[in-house]
PDB file of C-alpha atoms in Angstrom:
ATOM      1  CA  MET K   1      16.867  17.120   3.362  1.00 93.00           C
ATOM      2  CA  LEU K   2      15.839  14.074   1.320  1.00 98.00           C
ATOM      3  CA  PHE K   3      12.399  12.737   0.517  1.00 98.00           C
ATOM      4  CA  GLY K   4      11.530   9.347  -0.888  1.00 98.00           C
ATOM      5  CA  GLY K   5       8.593   8.747  -3.177  1.00 98.00           C
ATOM      6  CA  LEU K   6       7.063   5.443  -4.278  1.00 98.00           C
ATOM      7  CA  GLU K   7       4.469   5.151  -7.023  1.00 98.00           C
ATOM      8  CA  ALA K   8       3.217   1.614  -6.455  1.00 97.00           C
ATOM      9  CA  GLY K   9       1.467   0.240  -9.515  1.00 93.00           C
ATOM     10  CA  GLY K  10       0.022  -3.092 -10.424  1.00 88.00           C
ATOM     11  CA  THR K  11       2.685  -3.723 -13.078  1.00 90.00           C
ATOM     12  CA  LYS K  12       5.619  -1.611 -11.928  1.00 95.00           C
ATOM     13  CA  MET K  13       7.007   0.245  -8.937  1.00 97.00           C
ATOM     14  CA  VAL K  14       8.631   3.629  -9.528  1.00 98.00           C
ATOM     15  CA  MET K  15      10.893   4.974  -6.785  1.00 98.00           C
ATOM     16  CA  ALA K  16      12.585   8.353  -6.499  1.00 98.00           C
ATOM     17  CA  VAL K  17      14.598  10.437  -4.076  1.00 98.00           C
ATOM     18  CA  ALA K  18      14.295  14.226  -4.154  1.00 98.00           C
ATOM     19  CA  ASP K  19      15.781  17.153  -2.283  1.00 97.00           C
ATOM     20  CA  GLY K  20      13.830  19.737  -0.324  1.00 94.00           C
ATOM     21  CA  ASP K  21      12.980  21.631  -3.506  1.00 94.00           C
ATOM     22  CA  MET K  22      11.473  18.472  -5.029  1.00 94.00           C
ATOM     23  CA  ARG K  23      14.305  18.054  -7.512  1.00 95.00           C
ATOM     24  CA  ILE K  24      14.569  14.352  -8.281  1.00 97.00           C
ATOM     25  CA  LEU K  25      18.110  13.153  -7.629  1.00 97.00           C
ATOM     26  CA  GLU K  26      17.726   9.479  -8.396  1.00 98.00           C
ATOM     27  CA  ARG K  27      14.989   7.149  -9.566  1.00 97.00           C
ATOM     28  CA  LYS K  28      14.480   3.463 -10.252  1.00 98.00           C
ATOM     29  CA  THR K  29      11.723   1.319 -11.749  1.00 98.00           C
ATOM     30  CA  ILE K  30      11.167  -2.349 -10.980  1.00 98.00           C
ATOM     31  CA  PRO K  31       8.413  -4.784 -12.002  1.00 97.00           C
ATOM     32  CA  THR K  32       5.693  -5.549  -9.473  1.00 96.00           C
ATOM     33  CA  ALA K  33       6.374  -9.148  -8.452  1.00 96.00           C
ATOM     34  CA  SER K  34       5.464 -10.915  -5.201  1.00 96.00           C
ATOM     35  CA  PRO K  35       5.074  -8.665  -2.143  1.00 97.00           C
ATOM     36  CA  LYS K  36       8.137 -10.139  -0.418  1.00 96.00           C
ATOM     37  CA  GLU K  37      10.408  -9.777  -3.433  1.00 97.00           C
ATOM     38  CA  THR K  38       9.119  -6.343  -4.421  1.00 98.00           C
ATOM     39  CA  ALA K  39       9.196  -4.884  -0.914  1.00 97.00           C
ATOM     40  CA  GLY K  40      12.745  -6.143  -0.486  1.00 97.00           C
ATOM     41  CA  GLU K  41      13.890  -4.257  -3.585  1.00 98.00           C
ATOM     42  CA  ILE K  42      12.055  -1.104  -2.525  1.00 98.00           C
ATOM     43  CA  ILE K  43      13.578  -1.147   0.945  1.00 98.00           C
ATOM     44  CA  ALA K  44      17.060  -1.825  -0.441  1.00 98.00           C
ATOM     45  CA  PHE K  45      16.783   1.168  -2.768  1.00 98.00           C
ATOM     46  CA  PHE K  46      15.626   3.636  -0.132  1.00 98.00           C
ATOM     47  CA  ARG K  47      18.122   2.400   2.454  1.00 98.00           C
ATOM     48  CA  GLY K  48      20.819   3.772   0.176  1.00 97.00           C
ATOM     49  CA  PHE K  49      19.814   7.321   1.147  1.00 98.00           C
ATOM     50  CA  PRO K  50      19.481   9.179   4.469  1.00 98.00           C
ATOM     51  CA  LEU K  51      15.765   9.817   3.995  1.00 98.00           C
ATOM     52  CA  ASP K  52      13.810  12.244   6.137  1.00 98.00           C
ATOM     53  CA  ALA K  53      10.400  10.867   5.081  1.00 98.00           C
ATOM     54  CA  LEU K  54       8.703   8.591   2.560  1.00 98.00           C
ATOM     55  CA  GLY K  55       5.502   9.106   0.601  1.00 98.00           C
ATOM     56  CA  ILE K  56       3.603   6.312  -1.139  1.00 98.00           C
ATOM     57  CA  GLY K  57       0.971   6.589  -3.851  1.00 98.00           C
ATOM     58  CA  SER K  58      -0.389   3.091  -4.371  1.00 97.00           C
ATOM     59  CA  PHE K  59      -2.887   1.054  -6.321  1.00 93.00           C
ATOM     60  CA  GLY K  60      -5.758  -0.035  -4.142  1.00 90.00           C
ATOM     61  CA  PRO K  61      -8.195  -0.326  -2.611  1.00 92.00           C
ATOM     62  CA  LEU K  62      -6.396   0.853   0.523  1.00 95.00           C
ATOM     63  CA  ASP K  63      -7.255   1.163   4.202  1.00 95.00           C
ATOM     64  CA  LEU K  64      -6.574   4.854   4.861  1.00 95.00           C
ATOM     65  CA  ASN K  65      -8.334   5.104   8.226  1.00 93.00           C
ATOM     66  CA  ALA K  66      -5.572   5.915  10.702  1.00 91.00           C
ATOM     67  CA  ALA K  67      -7.674   4.501  13.566  1.00 92.00           C
ATOM     68  CA  SER K  68      -8.114   1.145  11.838  1.00 94.00           C
ATOM     69  CA  PRO K  69      -6.101  -1.913  12.956  1.00 95.00           C
ATOM     70  CA  THR K  70      -5.392  -2.573   9.279  1.00 95.00           C
ATOM     71  CA  TYR K  71      -4.367   1.000   8.451  1.00 96.00           C
ATOM     72  CA  GLY K  72      -1.939   1.096   5.554  1.00 96.00           C
ATOM     73  CA  GLN K  73      -2.961  -2.202   3.989  1.00 97.00           C
ATOM     74  CA  ILE K  74      -3.813  -2.897   0.387  1.00 97.00           C
ATOM     75  CA  THR K  75      -7.232  -4.504   0.787  1.00 94.00           C
ATOM     76  CA  GLN K  76      -9.508  -6.183  -1.793  1.00 87.00           C
ATOM     77  CA  THR K  77      -7.249  -5.814  -4.788  1.00 87.00           C
ATOM     78  CA  PRO K  78      -7.712  -8.179  -7.753  1.00 81.00           C
ATOM     79  CA  LYS K  79      -3.947  -8.785  -7.500  1.00 86.00           C
ATOM     80  CA  LEU K  80      -4.473 -11.677  -5.099  1.00 89.00           C
ATOM     81  CA  ALA K  81      -0.867 -11.924  -3.878  1.00 95.00           C
ATOM     82  CA  TRP K  82      -1.121  -8.319  -2.638  1.00 96.00           C
ATOM     83  CA  ARG K  83      -4.510  -8.650  -0.963  1.00 96.00           C
ATOM     84  CA  ASN K  84      -4.353  -7.527   2.701  1.00 96.00           C
ATOM     85  CA  TYR K  85      -0.655  -6.706   2.347  1.00 97.00           C
ATOM     86  CA  PRO K  86       0.527  -4.153   4.978  1.00 98.00           C
ATOM     87  CA  LEU K  87       2.412  -1.895   2.581  1.00 98.00           C
ATOM     88  CA  LEU K  88       2.724   1.169   4.811  1.00 98.00           C
ATOM     89  CA  PRO K  89       3.694  -0.692   8.026  1.00 97.00           C
ATOM     90  CA  GLU K  90       6.296  -2.794   6.179  1.00 97.00           C
ATOM     91  CA  LEU K  91       8.076   0.182   4.668  1.00 98.00           C
ATOM     92  CA  ARG K  92       7.723   2.423   7.731  1.00 98.00           C
ATOM     93  CA  ASP K  93       9.150  -0.218  10.065  1.00 97.00           C
ATOM     94  CA  ALA K  94      11.994  -1.088   7.719  1.00 98.00           C
ATOM     95  CA  LEU K  95      13.068   2.496   7.025  1.00 98.00           C
ATOM     96  CA  GLY K  96      12.282   4.103  10.389  1.00 98.00           C
ATOM     97  CA  VAL K  97      11.138   7.449   8.945  1.00 98.00           C
ATOM     98  CA  PRO K  98       7.772   9.248   8.844  1.00 98.00           C
ATOM     99  CA  CYS K  99       5.631   7.799   6.061  1.00 98.00           C
ATOM    100  CA  ALA K 100       2.394   8.747   4.330  1.00 98.00           C
ATOM    101  CA  LEU K 101       0.190   6.596   2.131  1.00 98.00           C
ATOM    102  CA  ASP K 102      -2.564   7.524  -0.293  1.00 97.00           C
ATOM    103  CA  THR K 103      -3.991   6.256  -3.550  1.00 96.00           C
ATOM    104  CA  ASP K 104      -1.938   6.727  -6.695  1.00 96.00           C
ATOM    105  CA  VAL K 105      -4.644   8.991  -8.131  1.00 96.00           C
ATOM    106  CA  ASN K 106      -4.839  11.107  -4.986  1.00 97.00           C
ATOM    107  CA  ALA K 107      -1.057  11.491  -5.181  1.00 98.00           C
ATOM    108  CA  ALA K 108      -1.401  12.597  -8.803  1.00 98.00           C
ATOM    109  CA  ALA K 109      -4.161  15.045  -7.829  1.00 98.00           C
ATOM    110  CA  LEU K 110      -1.861  16.515  -5.170  1.00 98.00           C
ATOM    111  CA  CYS K 111       0.918  16.950  -7.716  1.00 98.00           C
ATOM    112  CA  GLU K 112      -1.306  18.648 -10.274  1.00 98.00           C
ATOM    113  CA  ALA K 113      -2.816  20.901  -7.576  1.00 98.00           C
ATOM    114  CA  GLU K 114       0.532  22.037  -6.202  1.00 97.00           C
ATOM    115  CA  ALA K 115       2.710  22.014  -9.304  1.00 96.00           C
ATOM    116  CA  GLY K 116       0.646  21.260 -12.404  1.00 98.00           C
ATOM    117  CA  ALA K 117      -2.574  21.933 -14.274  1.00 98.00           C
ATOM    118  CA  ALA K 118      -4.522  23.011 -11.156  1.00 98.00           C
ATOM    119  CA  LYS K 119      -1.777  25.022  -9.443  1.00 97.00           C
ATOM    120  CA  GLY K 120      -3.229  27.879  -7.423  1.00 96.00           C
ATOM    121  CA  LEU K 121      -6.756  26.476  -7.420  1.00 97.00           C
ATOM    122  CA  ASN K 122      -8.789  25.229  -4.463  1.00 96.00           C
ATOM    123  CA  CYS K 123     -10.357  22.129  -5.998  1.00 98.00           C
ATOM    124  CA  CYS K 124      -9.519  19.639  -8.723  1.00 98.00           C
ATOM    125  CA  VAL K 125     -10.273  16.084  -9.770  1.00 98.00           C
ATOM    126  CA  TYR K 126      -7.541  13.964 -11.339  1.00 98.00           C
ATOM    127  CA  VAL K 127      -8.667  10.953 -13.386  1.00 98.00           C
ATOM    128  CA  THR K 128      -6.507   8.213 -14.844  1.00 96.00           C
ATOM    129  CA  VAL K 129      -7.977   6.285 -17.770  1.00 96.00           C
ATOM    130  CA  GLY K 130      -5.894   3.242 -18.633  1.00 92.00           C
ATOM    131  CA  THR K 131      -5.887  -0.404 -17.633  1.00 90.00           C
ATOM    132  CA  GLY K 132      -8.287   0.707 -14.909  1.00 92.00           C
ATOM    133  CA  ILE K 133      -9.993   3.984 -14.085  1.00 95.00           C
ATOM    134  CA  GLY K 134      -9.586   5.871 -10.839  1.00 95.00           C
ATOM    135  CA  ALA K 135      -9.823   9.442  -9.628  1.00 97.00           C
ATOM    136  CA  GLY K 136      -8.396  11.526  -6.833  1.00 97.00           C
ATOM    137  CA  VAL K 137      -9.966  14.649  -5.366  1.00 97.00           C
ATOM    138  CA  TYR K 138      -8.074  17.635  -3.952  1.00 97.00           C
ATOM    139  CA  CYS K 139     -10.164  20.235  -2.123  1.00 96.00           C
ATOM    140  CA  GLU K 140      -9.154  23.202   0.043  1.00 94.00           C
ATOM    141  CA  GLY K 141      -5.619  21.876   0.466  1.00 91.00           C
ATOM    142  CA  LYS K 142      -6.695  18.347   1.402  1.00 94.00           C
ATOM    143  CA  LEU K 143      -7.017  15.022  -0.349  1.00 96.00           C
ATOM    144  CA  VAL K 144     -10.543  13.698   0.025  1.00 93.00           C
ATOM    145  CA  HIS K 145     -11.252  10.582   2.079  1.00 90.00           C
ATOM    146  CA  GLY K 146     -14.390   9.350   3.780  1.00 81.00           C
ATOM    147  CA  LEU K 147     -15.272   5.828   4.803  1.00 78.00           C
ATOM    148  CA  MET K 148     -12.320   4.934   2.579  1.00 78.00           C
ATOM    149  CA  HIS K 149     -11.278   6.746  -0.597  1.00 85.00           C
ATOM    150  CA  PRO K 150     -13.374   7.640  -3.631  1.00 86.00           C
ATOM    151  CA  GLU K 151     -13.837   4.863  -6.215  1.00 90.00           C
ATOM    152  CA  TRP K 152     -14.822   6.869  -9.260  1.00 95.00           C
ATOM    153  CA  GLY K 153     -14.037   3.983 -11.586  1.00 95.00           C
ATOM    154  CA  HIS K 154     -17.125   2.171 -10.344  1.00 95.00           C
ATOM    155  CA  LEU K 155     -19.700   4.863 -11.003  1.00 97.00           C
ATOM    156  CA  ILE K 156     -22.710   3.281 -12.696  1.00 98.00           C
ATOM    157  CA  LEU K 157     -23.334   4.908 -16.074  1.00 98.00           C
ATOM    158  CA  ARG K 158     -26.068   5.204 -18.668  1.00 97.00           C
ATOM    159  CA  PRO K 159     -25.001   3.053 -21.648  1.00 97.00           C
ATOM    160  CA  HIS K 160     -24.525   4.559 -25.086  1.00 98.00           C
ATOM    161  CA  GLU K 161     -27.370   3.480 -27.368  1.00 97.00           C
ATOM    162  CA  GLU K 162     -24.914   2.177 -29.981  1.00 97.00           C
ATOM    163  CA  ASP K 163     -22.582   0.374 -27.575  1.00 98.00           C
ATOM    164  CA  PRO K 164     -22.343  -3.300 -28.596  1.00 98.00           C
ATOM    165  CA  MET K 165     -21.085  -4.170 -25.091  1.00 98.00           C
ATOM    166  CA  PRO K 166     -23.277  -2.201 -22.649  1.00 98.00           C
ATOM    167  CA  ARG K 167     -22.458  -4.390 -19.621  1.00 97.00           C
ATOM    168  CA  GLY K 168     -18.748  -3.706 -19.881  1.00 98.00           C
ATOM    169  CA  VAL K 169     -15.980  -5.934 -18.500  1.00 97.00           C
ATOM    170  CA  CYS K 170     -16.050  -5.230 -14.756  1.00 95.00           C
ATOM    171  CA  PRO K 171     -16.635  -8.478 -12.801  1.00 91.00           C
ATOM    172  CA  TYR K 172     -18.272  -6.543  -9.945  1.00 90.00           C
ATOM    173  CA  HIS K 173     -20.529  -3.912 -11.538  1.00 93.00           C
ATOM    174  CA  PRO K 174     -22.206  -4.235 -14.940  1.00 96.00           C
ATOM    175  CA  GLY K 175     -22.285  -0.848 -16.622  1.00 97.00           C
ATOM    176  CA  CYS K 176     -19.672   0.898 -14.467  1.00 98.00           C
ATOM    177  CA  LEU K 177     -17.163   3.457 -15.749  1.00 98.00           C
ATOM    178  CA  GLU K 178     -14.121   1.186 -15.550  1.00 97.00           C
ATOM    179  CA  GLY K 179     -15.978  -1.683 -17.165  1.00 97.00           C
ATOM    180  CA  LEU K 180     -17.144   0.519 -20.037  1.00 98.00           C
ATOM    181  CA  ALA K 181     -14.314   2.992 -20.658  1.00 98.00           C
ATOM    182  CA  SER K 182     -10.991   1.457 -19.580  1.00 97.00           C
ATOM    183  CA  GLY K 183      -8.391   0.363 -22.103  1.00 95.00           C
ATOM    184  CA  PRO K 184      -9.247  -3.349 -21.722  1.00 96.00           C
ATOM    185  CA  SER K 185     -12.953  -2.645 -22.228  1.00 97.00           C
ATOM    186  CA  MET K 186     -12.252  -0.789 -25.469  1.00 97.00           C
ATOM    187  CA  GLU K 187     -10.042  -3.601 -26.734  1.00 97.00           C
ATOM    188  CA  LYS K 188     -12.619  -6.275 -25.921  1.00 98.00           C
ATOM    189  CA  ARG K 189     -15.436  -4.263 -27.503  1.00 98.00           C
ATOM    190  CA  TRP K 190     -13.614  -3.632 -30.802  1.00 98.00           C
ATOM    191  CA  ASP K 191     -11.139  -6.575 -30.872  1.00 97.00           C
ATOM    192  CA  VAL K 192      -8.162  -4.221 -31.268  1.00 96.00           C
ATOM    193  CA  PRO K 193      -6.284  -1.947 -28.834  1.00 94.00           C
ATOM    194  CA  ALA K 194      -7.795   1.523 -28.633  1.00 93.00           C
ATOM    195  CA  ARG K 195      -4.725   3.113 -30.217  1.00 91.00           C
ATOM    196  CA  GLU K 196      -5.430   1.156 -33.434  1.00 94.00           C
ATOM    197  CA  LEU K 197      -8.960   2.509 -33.897  1.00 95.00           C
ATOM    198  CA  PRO K 198      -9.296   4.951 -36.813  1.00 94.00           C
ATOM    199  CA  GLU K 199      -9.878   8.567 -35.854  1.00 91.00           C
ATOM    200  CA  GLU K 200     -13.439   8.529 -37.189  1.00 93.00           C
ATOM    201  CA  HIS K 201     -14.367   5.233 -35.469  1.00 96.00           C
ATOM    202  CA  ILE K 202     -17.561   5.357 -33.400  1.00 97.00           C
ATOM    203  CA  GLY K 203     -15.588   3.892 -30.505  1.00 97.00           C
ATOM    204  CA  TRP K 204     -14.185   7.337 -29.721  1.00 98.00           C
ATOM    205  CA  ARG K 205     -17.632   8.897 -29.465  1.00 98.00           C
ATOM    206  CA  ILE K 206     -18.776   6.066 -27.213  1.00 98.00           C
ATOM    207  CA  GLU K 207     -15.670   6.546 -25.049  1.00 98.00           C
ATOM    208  CA  ALA K 208     -16.296  10.293 -24.899  1.00 98.00           C
ATOM    209  CA  HIS K 209     -19.912   9.632 -23.878  1.00 98.00           C
ATOM    210  CA  TYR K 210     -18.767   7.639 -20.844  1.00 98.00           C
ATOM    211  CA  LEU K 211     -15.987  10.002 -19.807  1.00 98.00           C
ATOM    212  CA  ALA K 212     -18.350  12.957 -20.212  1.00 98.00           C
ATOM    213  CA  GLN K 213     -20.729  11.306 -17.727  1.00 98.00           C
ATOM    214  CA  LEU K 214     -17.800  11.177 -15.297  1.00 98.00           C
ATOM    215  CA  CYS K 215     -17.110  14.863 -15.884  1.00 98.00           C
ATOM    216  CA  VAL K 216     -20.754  15.823 -15.348  1.00 97.00           C
ATOM    217  CA  THR K 217     -20.867  13.787 -12.123  1.00 97.00           C
ATOM    218  CA  ALA K 218     -17.737  15.570 -10.904  1.00 97.00           C
ATOM    219  CA  LEU K 219     -19.105  19.000 -11.780  1.00 97.00           C
ATOM    220  CA  MET K 220     -22.459  18.331 -10.103  1.00 96.00           C
ATOM    221  CA  THR K 221     -20.961  16.893  -6.911  1.00 95.00           C
ATOM    222  CA  VAL K 222     -17.436  18.144  -6.164  1.00 95.00           C
ATOM    223  CA  SER K 223     -17.642  21.216  -8.450  1.00 95.00           C
ATOM    224  CA  PRO K 224     -13.909  21.175  -9.309  1.00 97.00           C
ATOM    225  CA  GLN K 225     -12.160  24.078 -10.966  1.00 97.00           C
ATOM    226  CA  LYS K 226     -10.214  21.604 -13.102  1.00 98.00           C
ATOM    227  CA  ILE K 227     -10.926  18.072 -14.266  1.00 98.00           C
ATOM    228  CA  ILE K 228      -7.590  16.573 -15.266  1.00 98.00           C
ATOM    229  CA  LEU K 229      -7.740  13.491 -17.484  1.00 98.00           C
ATOM    230  CA  GLY K 230      -4.571  11.390 -17.666  1.00 97.00           C
ATOM    231  CA  GLY K 231      -3.581   7.798 -18.329  1.00 94.00           C
ATOM    232  CA  GLY K 232      -2.810   5.786 -21.436  1.00 92.00           C
ATOM    233  CA  VAL K 233      -6.200   6.089 -23.139  1.00 95.00           C
ATOM    234  CA  MET K 234      -6.030   9.881 -22.884  1.00 96.00           C
ATOM    235  CA  HIS K 235      -2.935   9.921 -25.099  1.00 92.00           C
ATOM    236  CA  GLN K 236      -5.503  10.076 -27.892  1.00 88.00           C
ATOM    237  CA  GLU K 237      -5.743  13.869 -27.961  1.00 80.00           C
ATOM    238  CA  LYS K 238      -8.812  13.737 -30.205  1.00 89.00           C
ATOM    239  CA  LEU K 239     -10.743  12.577 -27.138  1.00 96.00           C
ATOM    240  CA  PHE K 240     -10.574  15.928 -25.353  1.00 97.00           C
ATOM    241  CA  PRO K 241     -12.759  17.932 -27.772  1.00 97.00           C
ATOM    242  CA  LEU K 242     -15.201  15.012 -27.979  1.00 98.00           C
ATOM    243  CA  ILE K 243     -15.442  14.799 -24.172  1.00 98.00           C
ATOM    244  CA  ARG K 244     -15.930  18.563 -23.814  1.00 97.00           C
ATOM    245  CA  GLU K 245     -18.620  18.559 -26.496  1.00 97.00           C
ATOM    246  CA  GLU K 246     -20.477  15.638 -24.918  1.00 97.00           C
ATOM    247  CA  THR K 247     -20.138  17.105 -21.414  1.00 97.00           C
ATOM    248  CA  ALA K 248     -21.745  20.344 -22.617  1.00 96.00           C
ATOM    249  CA  ARG K 249     -24.538  18.366 -24.273  1.00 96.00           C
ATOM    250  CA  LEU K 250     -25.260  16.404 -21.094  1.00 96.00           C
ATOM    251  CA  ILE K 251     -25.224  19.539 -18.925  1.00 96.00           C
ATOM    252  CA  ASN K 252     -27.788  20.971 -21.347  1.00 94.00           C
ATOM    253  CA  GLY K 253     -27.332  24.578 -20.285  1.00 92.00           C
ATOM    254  CA  TYR K 254     -27.822  23.923 -16.564  1.00 94.00           C
ATOM    255  CA  LEU K 255     -24.410  25.278 -15.554  1.00 92.00           C
ATOM    256  CA  PRO K 256     -23.309  28.752 -16.686  1.00 89.00           C
ATOM    257  CA  PHE K 257     -19.886  27.570 -17.875  1.00 83.00           C
ATOM    258  CA  ALA K 258     -21.098  24.519 -19.819  1.00 75.00           C
ATOM    259  CA  GLU K 259     -19.994  25.991 -23.161  1.00 74.00           C
ATOM    260  CA  LYS K 260     -16.534  27.006 -21.878  1.00 85.00           C
ATOM    261  CA  LEU K 261     -14.910  23.705 -21.012  1.00 95.00           C
ATOM    262  CA  ASP K 262     -11.584  24.033 -22.860  1.00 95.00           C
ATOM    263  CA  ASP K 263      -9.847  25.327 -19.728  1.00 95.00           C
ATOM    264  CA  LEU K 264     -11.766  23.109 -17.331  1.00 97.00           C
ATOM    265  CA  ILE K 265     -11.337  19.596 -18.798  1.00 98.00           C
ATOM    266  CA  VAL K 266      -7.610  19.356 -19.468  1.00 97.00           C
ATOM    267  CA  PRO K 267      -4.636  16.976 -19.668  1.00 97.00           C
ATOM    268  CA  PRO K 268      -2.135  16.830 -16.785  1.00 98.00           C
ATOM    269  CA  LEU K 269       0.937  19.055 -16.923  1.00 97.00           C
ATOM    270  CA  CYS K 270       3.160  16.689 -14.931  1.00 96.00           C
ATOM    271  CA  TYR K 271       2.359  13.438 -16.757  1.00 90.00           C
ATOM    272  CA  PRO K 272       3.875  10.826 -16.667  1.00 91.00           C
ATOM    273  CA  ASP K 273       5.334  11.773 -13.280  1.00 95.00           C
ATOM    274  CA  SER K 274       2.195  13.146 -11.588  1.00 97.00           C
ATOM    275  CA  GLY K 275       1.860  10.149  -9.262  1.00 97.00           C
ATOM    276  CA  LEU K 276       5.563  10.005  -8.432  1.00 98.00           C
ATOM    277  CA  ILE K 277       5.858  13.724  -7.697  1.00 98.00           C
ATOM    278  CA  GLY K 278       2.674  13.454  -5.658  1.00 98.00           C
ATOM    279  CA  ALA K 279       4.271  10.684  -3.587  1.00 98.00           C
ATOM    280  CA  LEU K 280       7.246  12.951  -2.908  1.00 98.00           C
ATOM    281  CA  LEU K 281       4.857  15.712  -1.828  1.00 98.00           C
ATOM    282  CA  LEU K 282       3.159  13.208   0.518  1.00 98.00           C
ATOM    283  CA  ALA K 283       6.585  12.586   2.051  1.00 98.00           C
ATOM    284  CA  LYS K 284       7.045  16.309   2.606  1.00 97.00           C
ATOM    285  CA  ARG K 285       3.662  16.469   4.332  1.00 97.00           C
ATOM    286  CA  ALA K 286       4.549  13.431   6.475  1.00 97.00           C
ATOM    287  CA  MET K 287       7.699  15.118   7.728  1.00 95.00           C
ATOM    288  CA  LYS K 288       5.839  18.324   8.577  1.00 94.00           C
ATOM    289  CA  LYS K 289       3.196  16.334  10.444  1.00 91.00           C
ATOM    290  CA  ALA K 290       5.839  14.405  12.375  1.00 88.00           C
TER     291      ALA K 290
END
């Protein structure tokens, strides 16, 4: 039994083939070029294996409504060449196997719920903080969808009183999470990449303020048992204690566990492969459904 997994990102595509025990047998990474060129390379790779199913965790936004005539498309992405591209139909028709598509962050949430930081729990939120910000929600064995999929990166936040750039960099929503706390927003605000900021720089407290608002929103709405923060910006481990401290301050004693966040706001265990392993798990689910 062989499963294919595709983590489709805005800058690179990561492909893998795994056996029934989710052991990765082969993997390949290619740059994200034009849809025609990139899809051709993806199809050529997976055609080299007798796949039983394929799972895809992709950048979005995506149409995940199975009843929609545009089901499986990448929709209003800022990557204009990929806008309205039928990713799922193209790969499904070319490979002729059961396929499943979800967001890259939902795929990562699935991985962490079944094999990582939230294993054995009923509910978790996985957040990636990097070039963009997105989050996936796993609850009672299911990945959460509604009208579409959650867009946590565009939550509107309360600006930090010392933020010199309170509108952020998002072209759609002034003051949203992605516009205020993504890697590009930090670089524009301070004129250097985040990784070059000194440990005591106020930029880290401002970043923690915004990510803590995300955590409080998650706790007050989804009530996850784990909030898993991944992505390039979260490589700065000093952020975790700052985020936990600010989250507790914002909760202000309202929740009984507000002072015990060390085991609730955590890094991913499967990083950097959370999204890829999640895609393989989507493939396994697709085969069972078929």
